[in-house]
mmCIF file of C-alpha atoms in Angstrom:
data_model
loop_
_atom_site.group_PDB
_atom_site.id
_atom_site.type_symbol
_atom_site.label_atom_id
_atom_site.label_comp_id
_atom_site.label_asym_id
_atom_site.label_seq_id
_atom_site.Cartn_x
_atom_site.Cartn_y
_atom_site.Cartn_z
ATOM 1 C CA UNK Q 930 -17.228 -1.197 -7.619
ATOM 2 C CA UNK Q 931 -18.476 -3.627 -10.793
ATOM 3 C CA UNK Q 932 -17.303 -5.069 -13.553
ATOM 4 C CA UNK Q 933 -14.830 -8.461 -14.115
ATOM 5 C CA UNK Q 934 -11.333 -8.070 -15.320
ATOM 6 C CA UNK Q 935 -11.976 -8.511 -18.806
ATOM 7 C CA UNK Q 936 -14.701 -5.793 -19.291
ATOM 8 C CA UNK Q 937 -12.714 -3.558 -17.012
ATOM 9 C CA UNK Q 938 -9.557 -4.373 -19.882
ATOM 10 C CA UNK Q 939 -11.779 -3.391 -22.522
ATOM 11 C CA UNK Q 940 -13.301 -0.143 -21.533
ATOM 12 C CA UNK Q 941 -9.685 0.845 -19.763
ATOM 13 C CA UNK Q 942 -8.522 0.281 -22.943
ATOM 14 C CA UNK Q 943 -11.129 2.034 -24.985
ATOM 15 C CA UNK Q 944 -9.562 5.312 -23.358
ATOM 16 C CA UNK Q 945 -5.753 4.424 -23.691
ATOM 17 C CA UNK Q 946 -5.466 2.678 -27.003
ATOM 18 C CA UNK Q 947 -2.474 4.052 -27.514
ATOM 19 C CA UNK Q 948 -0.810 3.219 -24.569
ATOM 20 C CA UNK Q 949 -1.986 -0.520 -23.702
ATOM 21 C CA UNK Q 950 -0.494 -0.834 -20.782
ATOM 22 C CA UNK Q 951 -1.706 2.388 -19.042
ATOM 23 C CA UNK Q 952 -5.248 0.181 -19.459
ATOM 24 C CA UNK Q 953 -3.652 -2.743 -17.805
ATOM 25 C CA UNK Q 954 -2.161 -0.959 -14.766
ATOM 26 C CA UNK Q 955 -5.542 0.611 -14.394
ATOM 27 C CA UNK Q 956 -7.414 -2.253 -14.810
ATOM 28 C CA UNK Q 957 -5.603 -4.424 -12.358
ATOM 29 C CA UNK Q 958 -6.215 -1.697 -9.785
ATOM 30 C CA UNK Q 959 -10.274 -1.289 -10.361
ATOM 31 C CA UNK Q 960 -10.519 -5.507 -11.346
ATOM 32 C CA UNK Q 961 -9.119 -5.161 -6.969
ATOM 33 C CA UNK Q 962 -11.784 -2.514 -6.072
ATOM 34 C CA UNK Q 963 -14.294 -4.850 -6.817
ATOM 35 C CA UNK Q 964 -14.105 -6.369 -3.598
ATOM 36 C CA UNK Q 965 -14.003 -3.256 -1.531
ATOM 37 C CA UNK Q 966 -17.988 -1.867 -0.622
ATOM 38 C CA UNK Q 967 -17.269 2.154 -0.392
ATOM 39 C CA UNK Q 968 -20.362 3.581 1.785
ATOM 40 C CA UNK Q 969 -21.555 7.070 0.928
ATOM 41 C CA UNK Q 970 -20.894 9.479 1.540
ATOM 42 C CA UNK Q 971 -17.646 9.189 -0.593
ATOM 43 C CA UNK Q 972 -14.401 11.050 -1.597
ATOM 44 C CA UNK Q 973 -12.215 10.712 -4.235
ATOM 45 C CA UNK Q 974 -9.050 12.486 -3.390
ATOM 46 C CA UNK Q 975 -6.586 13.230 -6.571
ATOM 47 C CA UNK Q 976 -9.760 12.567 -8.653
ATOM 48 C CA UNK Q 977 -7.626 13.906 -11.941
ATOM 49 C CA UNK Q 978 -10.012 13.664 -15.140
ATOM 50 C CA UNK Q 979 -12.387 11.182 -13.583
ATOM 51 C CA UNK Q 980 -11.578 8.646 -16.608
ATOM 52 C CA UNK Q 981 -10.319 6.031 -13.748
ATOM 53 C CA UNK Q 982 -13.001 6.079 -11.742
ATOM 54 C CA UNK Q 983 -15.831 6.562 -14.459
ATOM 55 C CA UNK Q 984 -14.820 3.087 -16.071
ATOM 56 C CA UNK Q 985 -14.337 1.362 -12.291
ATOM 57 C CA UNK Q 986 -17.984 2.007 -11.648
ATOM 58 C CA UNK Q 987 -18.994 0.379 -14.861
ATOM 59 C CA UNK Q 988 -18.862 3.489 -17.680
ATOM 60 C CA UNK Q 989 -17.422 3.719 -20.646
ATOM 61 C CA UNK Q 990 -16.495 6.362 -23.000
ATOM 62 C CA UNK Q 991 -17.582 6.762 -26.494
ATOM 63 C CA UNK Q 992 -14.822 5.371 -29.088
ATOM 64 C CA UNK Q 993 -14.415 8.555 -30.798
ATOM 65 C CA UNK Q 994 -12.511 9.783 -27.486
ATOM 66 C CA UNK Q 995 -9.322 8.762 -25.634
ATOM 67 C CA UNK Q 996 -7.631 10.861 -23.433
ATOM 68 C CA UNK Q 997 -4.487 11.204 -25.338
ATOM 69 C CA UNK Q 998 -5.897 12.656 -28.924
ATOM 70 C CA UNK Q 999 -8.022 14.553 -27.202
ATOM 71 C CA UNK Q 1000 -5.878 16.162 -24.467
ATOM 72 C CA UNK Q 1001 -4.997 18.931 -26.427
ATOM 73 C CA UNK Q 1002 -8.163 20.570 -26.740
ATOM 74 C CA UNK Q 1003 -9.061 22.628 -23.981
ATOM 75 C CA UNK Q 1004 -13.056 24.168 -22.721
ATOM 76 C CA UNK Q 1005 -13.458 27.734 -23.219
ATOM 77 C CA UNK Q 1006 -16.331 28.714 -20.672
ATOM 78 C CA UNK Q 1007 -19.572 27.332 -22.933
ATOM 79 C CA UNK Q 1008 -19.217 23.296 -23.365
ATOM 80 C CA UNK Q 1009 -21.409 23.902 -26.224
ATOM 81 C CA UNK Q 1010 -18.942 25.507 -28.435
ATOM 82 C CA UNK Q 1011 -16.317 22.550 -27.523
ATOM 83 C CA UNK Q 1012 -16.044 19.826 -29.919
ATOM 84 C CA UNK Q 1013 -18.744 16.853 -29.649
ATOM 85 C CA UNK Q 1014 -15.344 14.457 -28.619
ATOM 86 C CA UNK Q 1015 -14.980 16.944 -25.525
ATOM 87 C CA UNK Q 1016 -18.771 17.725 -24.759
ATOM 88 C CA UNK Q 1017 -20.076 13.398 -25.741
ATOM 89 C CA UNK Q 1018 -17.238 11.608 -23.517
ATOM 90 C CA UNK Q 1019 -19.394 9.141 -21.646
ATOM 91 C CA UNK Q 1020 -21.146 5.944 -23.769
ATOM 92 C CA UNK Q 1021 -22.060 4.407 -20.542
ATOM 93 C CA UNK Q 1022 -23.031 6.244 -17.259
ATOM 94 C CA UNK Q 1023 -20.864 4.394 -14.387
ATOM 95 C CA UNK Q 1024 -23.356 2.205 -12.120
ATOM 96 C CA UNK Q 1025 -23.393 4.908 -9.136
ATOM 97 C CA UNK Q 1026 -21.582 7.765 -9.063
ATOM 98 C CA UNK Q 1027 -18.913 9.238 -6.102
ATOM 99 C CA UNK Q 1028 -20.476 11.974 -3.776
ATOM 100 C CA UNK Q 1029 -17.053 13.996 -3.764
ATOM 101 C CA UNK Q 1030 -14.359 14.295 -6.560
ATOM 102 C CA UNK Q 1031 -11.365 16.279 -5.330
ATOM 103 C CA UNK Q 1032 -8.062 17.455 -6.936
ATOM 104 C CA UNK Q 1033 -5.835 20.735 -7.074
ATOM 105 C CA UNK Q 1034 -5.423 21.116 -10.888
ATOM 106 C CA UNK Q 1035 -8.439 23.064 -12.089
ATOM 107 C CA UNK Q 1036 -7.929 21.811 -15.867
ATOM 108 C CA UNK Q 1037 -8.620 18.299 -14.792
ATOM 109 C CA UNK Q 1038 -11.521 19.160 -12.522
ATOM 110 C CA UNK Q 1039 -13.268 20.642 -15.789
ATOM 111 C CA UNK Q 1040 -12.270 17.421 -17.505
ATOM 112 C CA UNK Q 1041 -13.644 15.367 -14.625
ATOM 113 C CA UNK Q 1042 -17.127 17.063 -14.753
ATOM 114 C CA UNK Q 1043 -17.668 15.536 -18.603
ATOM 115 C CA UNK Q 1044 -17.426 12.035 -17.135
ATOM 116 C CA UNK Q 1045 -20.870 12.751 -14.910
ATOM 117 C CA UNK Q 1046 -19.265 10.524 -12.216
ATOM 118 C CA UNK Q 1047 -19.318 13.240 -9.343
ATOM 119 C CA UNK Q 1048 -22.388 14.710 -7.420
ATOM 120 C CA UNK Q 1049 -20.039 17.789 -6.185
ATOM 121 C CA UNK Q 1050 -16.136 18.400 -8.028
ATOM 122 C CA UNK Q 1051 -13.694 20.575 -6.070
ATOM 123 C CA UNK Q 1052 -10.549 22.250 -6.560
ATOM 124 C CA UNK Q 1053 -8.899 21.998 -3.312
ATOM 125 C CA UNK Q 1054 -5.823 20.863 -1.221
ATOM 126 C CA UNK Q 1055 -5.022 16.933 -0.087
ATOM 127 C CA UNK Q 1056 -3.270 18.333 2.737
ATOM 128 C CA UNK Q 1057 -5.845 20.632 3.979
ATOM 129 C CA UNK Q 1058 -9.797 19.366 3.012
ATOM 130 C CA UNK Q 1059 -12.240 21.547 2.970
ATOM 131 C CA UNK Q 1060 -14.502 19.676 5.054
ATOM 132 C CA UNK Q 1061 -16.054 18.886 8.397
ATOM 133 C CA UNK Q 1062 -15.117 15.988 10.500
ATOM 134 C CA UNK Q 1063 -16.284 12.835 10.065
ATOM 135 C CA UNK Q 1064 -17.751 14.447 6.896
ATOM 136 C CA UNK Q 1065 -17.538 11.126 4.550
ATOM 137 C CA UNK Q 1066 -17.777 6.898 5.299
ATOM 138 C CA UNK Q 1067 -15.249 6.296 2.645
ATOM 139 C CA UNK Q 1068 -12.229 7.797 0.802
ATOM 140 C CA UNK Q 1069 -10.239 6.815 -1.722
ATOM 141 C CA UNK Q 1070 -7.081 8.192 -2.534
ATOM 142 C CA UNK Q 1071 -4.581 6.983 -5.531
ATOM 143 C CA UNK Q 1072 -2.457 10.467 -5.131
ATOM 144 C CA UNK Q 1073 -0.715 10.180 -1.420
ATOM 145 C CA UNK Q 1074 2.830 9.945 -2.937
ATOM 146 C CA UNK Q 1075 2.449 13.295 -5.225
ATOM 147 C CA UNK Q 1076 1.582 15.241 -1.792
ATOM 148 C CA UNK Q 1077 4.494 17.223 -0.433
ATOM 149 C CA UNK Q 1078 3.376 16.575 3.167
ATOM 150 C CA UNK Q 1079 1.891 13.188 2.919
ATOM 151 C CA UNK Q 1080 2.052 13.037 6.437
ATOM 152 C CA UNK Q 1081 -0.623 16.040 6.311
ATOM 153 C CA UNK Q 1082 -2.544 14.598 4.002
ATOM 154 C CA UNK Q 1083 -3.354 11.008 6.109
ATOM 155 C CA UNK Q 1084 -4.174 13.126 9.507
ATOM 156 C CA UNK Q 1085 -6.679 14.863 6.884
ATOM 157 C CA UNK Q 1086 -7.742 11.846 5.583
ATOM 158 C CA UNK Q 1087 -8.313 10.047 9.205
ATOM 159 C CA UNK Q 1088 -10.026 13.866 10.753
ATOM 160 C CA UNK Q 1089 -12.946 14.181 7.278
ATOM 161 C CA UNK Q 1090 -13.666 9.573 8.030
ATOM 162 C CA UNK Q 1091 -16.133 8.539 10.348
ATOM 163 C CA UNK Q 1092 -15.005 6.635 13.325
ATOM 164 C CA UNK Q 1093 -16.942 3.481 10.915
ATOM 165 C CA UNK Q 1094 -15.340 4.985 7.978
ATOM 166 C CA UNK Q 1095 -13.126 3.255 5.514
ATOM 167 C CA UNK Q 1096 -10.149 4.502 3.564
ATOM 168 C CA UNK Q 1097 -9.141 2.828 0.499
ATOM 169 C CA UNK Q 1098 -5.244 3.754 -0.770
ATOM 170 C CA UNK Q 1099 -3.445 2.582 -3.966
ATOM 171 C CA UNK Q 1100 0.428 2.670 -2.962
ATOM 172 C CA UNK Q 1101 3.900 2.188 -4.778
ATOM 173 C CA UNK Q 1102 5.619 -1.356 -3.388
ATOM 174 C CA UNK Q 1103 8.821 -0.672 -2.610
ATOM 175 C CA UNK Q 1104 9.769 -2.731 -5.661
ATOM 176 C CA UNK Q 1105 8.004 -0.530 -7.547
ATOM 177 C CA UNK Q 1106 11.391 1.496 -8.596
ATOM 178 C CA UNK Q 1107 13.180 -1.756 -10.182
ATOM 179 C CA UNK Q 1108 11.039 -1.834 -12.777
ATOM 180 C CA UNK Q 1109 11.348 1.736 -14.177
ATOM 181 C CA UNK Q 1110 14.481 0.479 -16.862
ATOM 182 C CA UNK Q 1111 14.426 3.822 -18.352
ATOM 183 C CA UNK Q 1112 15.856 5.516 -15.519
ATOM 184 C CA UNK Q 1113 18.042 2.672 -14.949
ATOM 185 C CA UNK Q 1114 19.807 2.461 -18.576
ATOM 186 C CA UNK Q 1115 19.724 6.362 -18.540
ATOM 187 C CA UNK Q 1116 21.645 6.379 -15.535
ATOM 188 C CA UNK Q 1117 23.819 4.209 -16.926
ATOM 189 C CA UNK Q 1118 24.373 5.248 -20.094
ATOM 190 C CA UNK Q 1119 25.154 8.569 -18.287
ATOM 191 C CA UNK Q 1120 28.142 7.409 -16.577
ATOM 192 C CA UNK Q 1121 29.328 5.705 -19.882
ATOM 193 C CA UNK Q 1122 29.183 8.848 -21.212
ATOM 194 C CA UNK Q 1123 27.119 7.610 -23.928
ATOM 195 C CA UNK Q 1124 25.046 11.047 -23.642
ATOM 196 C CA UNK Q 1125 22.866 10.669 -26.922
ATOM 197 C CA UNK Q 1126 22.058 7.417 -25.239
ATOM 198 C CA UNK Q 1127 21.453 8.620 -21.910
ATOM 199 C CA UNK Q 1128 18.881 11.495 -23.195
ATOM 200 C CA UNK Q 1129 17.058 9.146 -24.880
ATOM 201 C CA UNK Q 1130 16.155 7.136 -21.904
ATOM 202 C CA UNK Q 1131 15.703 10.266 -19.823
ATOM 203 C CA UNK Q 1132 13.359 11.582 -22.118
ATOM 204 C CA UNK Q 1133 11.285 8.524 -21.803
ATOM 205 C CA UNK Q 1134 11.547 8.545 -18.311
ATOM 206 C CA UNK Q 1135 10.103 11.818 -18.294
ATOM 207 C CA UNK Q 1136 10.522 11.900 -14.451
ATOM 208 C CA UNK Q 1137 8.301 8.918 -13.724
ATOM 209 C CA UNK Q 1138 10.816 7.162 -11.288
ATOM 210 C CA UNK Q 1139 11.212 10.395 -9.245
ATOM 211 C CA UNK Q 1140 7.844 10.265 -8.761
ATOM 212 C CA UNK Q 1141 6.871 6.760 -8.041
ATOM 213 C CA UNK Q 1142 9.824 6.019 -5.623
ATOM 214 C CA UNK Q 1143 9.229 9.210 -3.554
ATOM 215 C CA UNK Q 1144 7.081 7.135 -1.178
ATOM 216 C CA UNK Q 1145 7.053 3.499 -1.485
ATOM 217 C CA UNK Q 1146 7.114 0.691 0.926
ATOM 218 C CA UNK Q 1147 5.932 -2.532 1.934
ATOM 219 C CA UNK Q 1148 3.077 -3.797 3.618
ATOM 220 C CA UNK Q 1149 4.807 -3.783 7.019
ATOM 221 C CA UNK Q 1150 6.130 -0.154 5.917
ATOM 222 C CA UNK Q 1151 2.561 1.187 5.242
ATOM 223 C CA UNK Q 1152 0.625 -0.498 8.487
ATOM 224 C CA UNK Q 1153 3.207 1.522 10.268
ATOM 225 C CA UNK Q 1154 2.690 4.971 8.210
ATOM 226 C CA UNK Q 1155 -1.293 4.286 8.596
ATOM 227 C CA UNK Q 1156 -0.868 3.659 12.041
ATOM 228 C CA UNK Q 1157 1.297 6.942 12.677
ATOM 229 C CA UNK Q 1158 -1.804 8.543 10.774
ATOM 230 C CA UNK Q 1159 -4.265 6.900 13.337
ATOM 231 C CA UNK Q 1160 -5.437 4.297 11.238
ATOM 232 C CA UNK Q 1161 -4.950 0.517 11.349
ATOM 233 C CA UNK Q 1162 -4.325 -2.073 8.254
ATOM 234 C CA UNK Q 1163 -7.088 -4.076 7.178
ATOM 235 C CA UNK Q 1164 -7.115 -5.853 3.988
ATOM 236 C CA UNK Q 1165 -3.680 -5.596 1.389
ATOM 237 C CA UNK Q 1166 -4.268 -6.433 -1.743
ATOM 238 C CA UNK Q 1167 -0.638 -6.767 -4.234
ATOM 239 C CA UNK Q 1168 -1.410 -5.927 -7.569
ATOM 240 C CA UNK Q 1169 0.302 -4.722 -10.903
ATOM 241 C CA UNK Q 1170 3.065 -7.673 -12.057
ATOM 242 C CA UNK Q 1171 6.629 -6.441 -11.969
ATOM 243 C CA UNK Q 1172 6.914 -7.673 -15.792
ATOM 244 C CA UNK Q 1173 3.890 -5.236 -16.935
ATOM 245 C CA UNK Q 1174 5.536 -2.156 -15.117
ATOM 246 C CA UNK Q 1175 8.342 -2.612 -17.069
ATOM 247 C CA UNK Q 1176 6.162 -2.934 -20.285
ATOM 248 C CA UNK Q 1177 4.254 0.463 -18.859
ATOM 249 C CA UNK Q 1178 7.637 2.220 -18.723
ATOM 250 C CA UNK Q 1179 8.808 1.754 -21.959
ATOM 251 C CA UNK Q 1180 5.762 0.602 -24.363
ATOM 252 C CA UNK Q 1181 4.484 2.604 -27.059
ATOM 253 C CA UNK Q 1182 6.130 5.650 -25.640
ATOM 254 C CA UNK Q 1183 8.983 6.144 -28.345
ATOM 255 C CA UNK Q 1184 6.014 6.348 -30.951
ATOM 256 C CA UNK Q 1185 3.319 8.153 -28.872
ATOM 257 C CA UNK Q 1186 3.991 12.047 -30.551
ATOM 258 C CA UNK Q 1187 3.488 10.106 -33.877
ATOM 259 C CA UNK Q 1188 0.280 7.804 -32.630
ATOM 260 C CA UNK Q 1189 -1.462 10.833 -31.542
ATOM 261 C CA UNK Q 1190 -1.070 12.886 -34.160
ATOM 262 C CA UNK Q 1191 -2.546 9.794 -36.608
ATOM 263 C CA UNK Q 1192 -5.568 9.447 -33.927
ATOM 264 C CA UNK Q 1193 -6.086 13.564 -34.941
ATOM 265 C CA UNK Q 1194 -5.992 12.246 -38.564
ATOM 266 C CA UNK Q 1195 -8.143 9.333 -38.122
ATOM 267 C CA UNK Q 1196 -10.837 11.963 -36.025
ATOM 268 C CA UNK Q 1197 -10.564 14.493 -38.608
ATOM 269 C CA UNK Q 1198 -11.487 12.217 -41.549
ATOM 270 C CA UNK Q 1199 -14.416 10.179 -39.644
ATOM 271 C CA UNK Q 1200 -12.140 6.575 -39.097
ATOM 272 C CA UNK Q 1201 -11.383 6.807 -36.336
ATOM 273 C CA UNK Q 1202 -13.819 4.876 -34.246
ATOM 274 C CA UNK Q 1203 -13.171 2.276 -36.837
ATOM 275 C CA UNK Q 1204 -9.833 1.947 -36.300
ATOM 276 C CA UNK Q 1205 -9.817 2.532 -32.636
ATOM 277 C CA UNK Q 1206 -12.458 -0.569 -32.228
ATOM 278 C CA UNK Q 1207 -9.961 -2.867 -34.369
ATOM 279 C CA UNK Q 1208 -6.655 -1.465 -32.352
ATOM 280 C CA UNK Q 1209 -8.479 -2.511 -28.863
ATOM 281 C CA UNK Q 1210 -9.550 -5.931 -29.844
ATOM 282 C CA UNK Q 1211 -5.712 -6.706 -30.924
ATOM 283 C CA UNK Q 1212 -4.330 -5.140 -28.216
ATOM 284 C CA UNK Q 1213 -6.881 -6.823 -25.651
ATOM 285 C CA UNK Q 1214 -5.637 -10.232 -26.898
ATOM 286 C CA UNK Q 1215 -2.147 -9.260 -26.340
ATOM 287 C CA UNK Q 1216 -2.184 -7.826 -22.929
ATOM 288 C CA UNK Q 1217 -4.566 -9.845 -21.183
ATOM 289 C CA UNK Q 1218 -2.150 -12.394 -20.151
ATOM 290 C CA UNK Q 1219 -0.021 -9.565 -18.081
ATOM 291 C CA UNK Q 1220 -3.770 -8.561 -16.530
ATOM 292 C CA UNK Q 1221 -4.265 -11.975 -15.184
ATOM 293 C CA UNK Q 1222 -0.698 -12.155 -13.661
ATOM 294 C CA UNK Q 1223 -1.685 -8.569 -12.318
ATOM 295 C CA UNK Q 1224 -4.083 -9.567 -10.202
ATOM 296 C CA UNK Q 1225 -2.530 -11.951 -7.988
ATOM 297 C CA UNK Q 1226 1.387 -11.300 -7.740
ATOM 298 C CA UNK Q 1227 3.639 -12.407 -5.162
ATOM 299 C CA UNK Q 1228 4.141 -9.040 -2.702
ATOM 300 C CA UNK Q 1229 8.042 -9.090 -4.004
ATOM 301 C CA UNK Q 1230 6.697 -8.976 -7.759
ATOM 302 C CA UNK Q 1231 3.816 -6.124 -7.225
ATOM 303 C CA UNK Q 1232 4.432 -2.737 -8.512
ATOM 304 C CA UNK Q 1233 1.308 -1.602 -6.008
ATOM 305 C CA UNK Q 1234 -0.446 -1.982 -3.095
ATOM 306 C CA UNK Q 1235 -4.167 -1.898 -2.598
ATOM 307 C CA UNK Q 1236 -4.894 -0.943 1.175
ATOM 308 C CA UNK Q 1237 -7.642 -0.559 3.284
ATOM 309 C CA UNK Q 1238 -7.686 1.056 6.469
ATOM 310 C CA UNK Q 1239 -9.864 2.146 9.418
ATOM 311 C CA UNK Q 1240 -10.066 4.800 12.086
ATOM 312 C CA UNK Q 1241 -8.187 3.331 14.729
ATOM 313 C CA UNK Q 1242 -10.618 3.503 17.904
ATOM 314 C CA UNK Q 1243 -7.157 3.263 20.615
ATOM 315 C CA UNK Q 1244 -5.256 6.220 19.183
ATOM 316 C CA UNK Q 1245 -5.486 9.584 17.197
ATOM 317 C CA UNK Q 1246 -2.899 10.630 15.009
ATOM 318 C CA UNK Q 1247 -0.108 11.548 15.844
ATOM 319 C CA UNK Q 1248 1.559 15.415 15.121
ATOM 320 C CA UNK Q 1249 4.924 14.297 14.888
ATOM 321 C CA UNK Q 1250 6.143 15.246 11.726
ATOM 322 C CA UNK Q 1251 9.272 13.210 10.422
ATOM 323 C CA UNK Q 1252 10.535 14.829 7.100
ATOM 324 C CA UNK Q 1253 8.760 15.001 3.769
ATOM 325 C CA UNK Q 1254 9.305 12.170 1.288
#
C-alpha cells in the first residue's frame, strides 16, 4: 500500500465529494494498509467497483467523476459508446495493481474493470472460491459481515492462502452499532409514536445498522472466530473514531438526492470539475481533524478493526458450523 493520510483524504475525497465522510472512513482504513506488505499473488474478496482499492494503491480518478453522479449510468456492451466520465475514470494508475478482484454483483465487476487495478476480475461466490489451494500469498477481504455463511467464507479464505500466506480483514468493533443514531432515534421515535419522525430516521438509516451489527466483535471476539477458521491473530489495528461514524451516518445524507442531481447539472454544463476541485479543498480542511483521530482510537472508540491473520501451522479449520450471523 502507499500514500500518507492526507493524500489518501484528498483522492478518497475526489470520489465522494458529496459525502465527506464516506472519504474519511475510507481513508482511515487504506492510511492503516500502509503498513501491511500484501505478497502476490493477491485477492481482493468483495472487490465492489474497485474505487477503494484503486486510490489505496496510489490512483486517483479524474475530477469530472465521483461515484455518486455517475452511478446512474450504466455500460451497454461497447465502453466506447459510454460517456467519457464512465470510459476516462482513472487520472492516476494505482502504484501496482491486485492479481485477483472478486465480488458476486456483476454490475460492480464491470465498474471495477474501468479502474485498471485488477490483472483478472471475477464474478464469483465468498463462500465458495473458485480456486485452487494455496492459490494466493495474500487476501484481503472488507465484505466478511455481508456473507450469509461467514463461517464458509473464512475456511475458504484459510483453504485458497498459502501456509506463508497472509490475510488482511477490515471488521465492525462491536461498538460499531452505538454510533448508527439514525436507527437509534428511529427506534425511538417509533415507540413515541411520532411516526413522521420515525420514517424519517429510517429512511436515512436505509438499513445500514442491520448490516454493520450482523457480525461485530472485539479483538478477543475475532482471534477466536479466526482461530475457529484455522487462522491465528497477528497484528490489530483500531481505526475509524466513534465521533466520525456518527458524522458518516447522518452527514450530507438528507441532501444527497438534491447534491447529485446539481453534480448532473454541473457535468452537463462543463463546471463541474471546477466546482468539484473547490468543494474538496473545503471539505478536506473540515474533516481532516476526524481523519487524524481515526487513525489511532482507543479499541472502545473504533468503529473498525484492521486484522491480520495467518495460516495457523497447529490446526485446520474447523467444520463445526455454529449458526449464521
Amino acid at each position: 500500500m502507499t500514500s500518507e493520510p492526507k493524500a489518501l483524504l484528498r483522492s478518497f475525497l475526489e470520489a465522494n465529494w458529496l459525502k465527506p465522510f464516506d472519504a474519511v472512513w475510507d481513508a482511515s482504513v487504506a492510511s492503516t494498509l500502509t503498513s501491511v506488505r500484501m505478497e502476490e499473488p493477491s485477492l481482493d474478496l468483495g472487490c465492489g467497483d474497485g474505487l477503494f482499492m484503486l486510490i489505496a494503491l496510489g490512483g486517483r480518478v479524474r475530477m469530472a467523476y465521483d461515484r455518486y453522479t455517475d452511478t446512474h449510468l450504466r455500460l451497454r456492451g461497447d465502453l466506447s459508446s459510454a460517456p467519457a466520465s464512465m470510459t476516462s475514470v482513472v487520472s492516476a494508475l494505482p502504484q501496482r495493481r491486485i492479481t485477483v478482484g472478486l465480488d458476486w454483483k456483476a454490475g460492480l465487476v464491470d465498474k471495477a474493470r474501468r479502474m485498471q487495478t485488477y490483472r483478472h476480475l471475477l464474478v464469483g461466490d465468498g463462500q465458495a472460491l473458485p480456486f485452487k489451494d494455496r492459490a494466493f500469498a495474500s487476501v484481503f477481504c472488507n465484505i466478511l459481515y455481508w456473507l450469509p455463511d461467514w463461517q464458509a467464507g473464512l475456511r475458504e479464505m484459510r483453504r485458497v492462502l498459502r501456509a506463508d500466506g497472509r490475510l488482511v480483514l477490515v471488521v465492525p468493533n462491536r461498538h460499531v452499532g452505538d454510533c448508527l443514531r439514525s436507527y437509534h432515534k428511529a427506534r425511538r421515535y417509533r415507540q413515541g409514536r411520532w411516526r413522521l419522525a420515525a420514517n424519517f430516521f429510517a429512511w436515512i438509516d436505509h438499513g445500514r445498522f442491520s448490516t454493520l451489527t450482523r457480525l461485530t466483535g472485539d479483538r478477543e471476539e475475532w482471534r477466536h472466530r479466526l482461530r475457529q477458521a484455522g487462522f491465528e491473530l497477528g497484528a490489530h489495528y483500531p481505526v475509524l473514531d466513534s465521533g466520525a461514524v456518527v458524522r458518516w451516518d447522518f452527514s450530507t445524507r438528507p441532501l444527497l438526492h438534491g447534491l447529485v442531481l446539481m453534480g448532473r447539472g454541473l457535468r452537463a454544463v462543463g463546471l463541474k470539475p471546477a466546482v468539484k476541485h473547490v468543494v474538496v479543498r473545503m471539505w478536506q480542511r473540515r474533516v481532516w481533524p476526524w481523519l487524524e483521530r481515526s487513525l489511532t482510537p482507543t479499541e472502545d472508540a473504533c468503529g473498525l478493526w484492521v486484522l491480520v491473520a495467518a495460516p495457523s501451522r497447529q490446526s485446520k479449520p474447523r467444520e463445526t458450523v455454529q449458526g449464521r450471523c
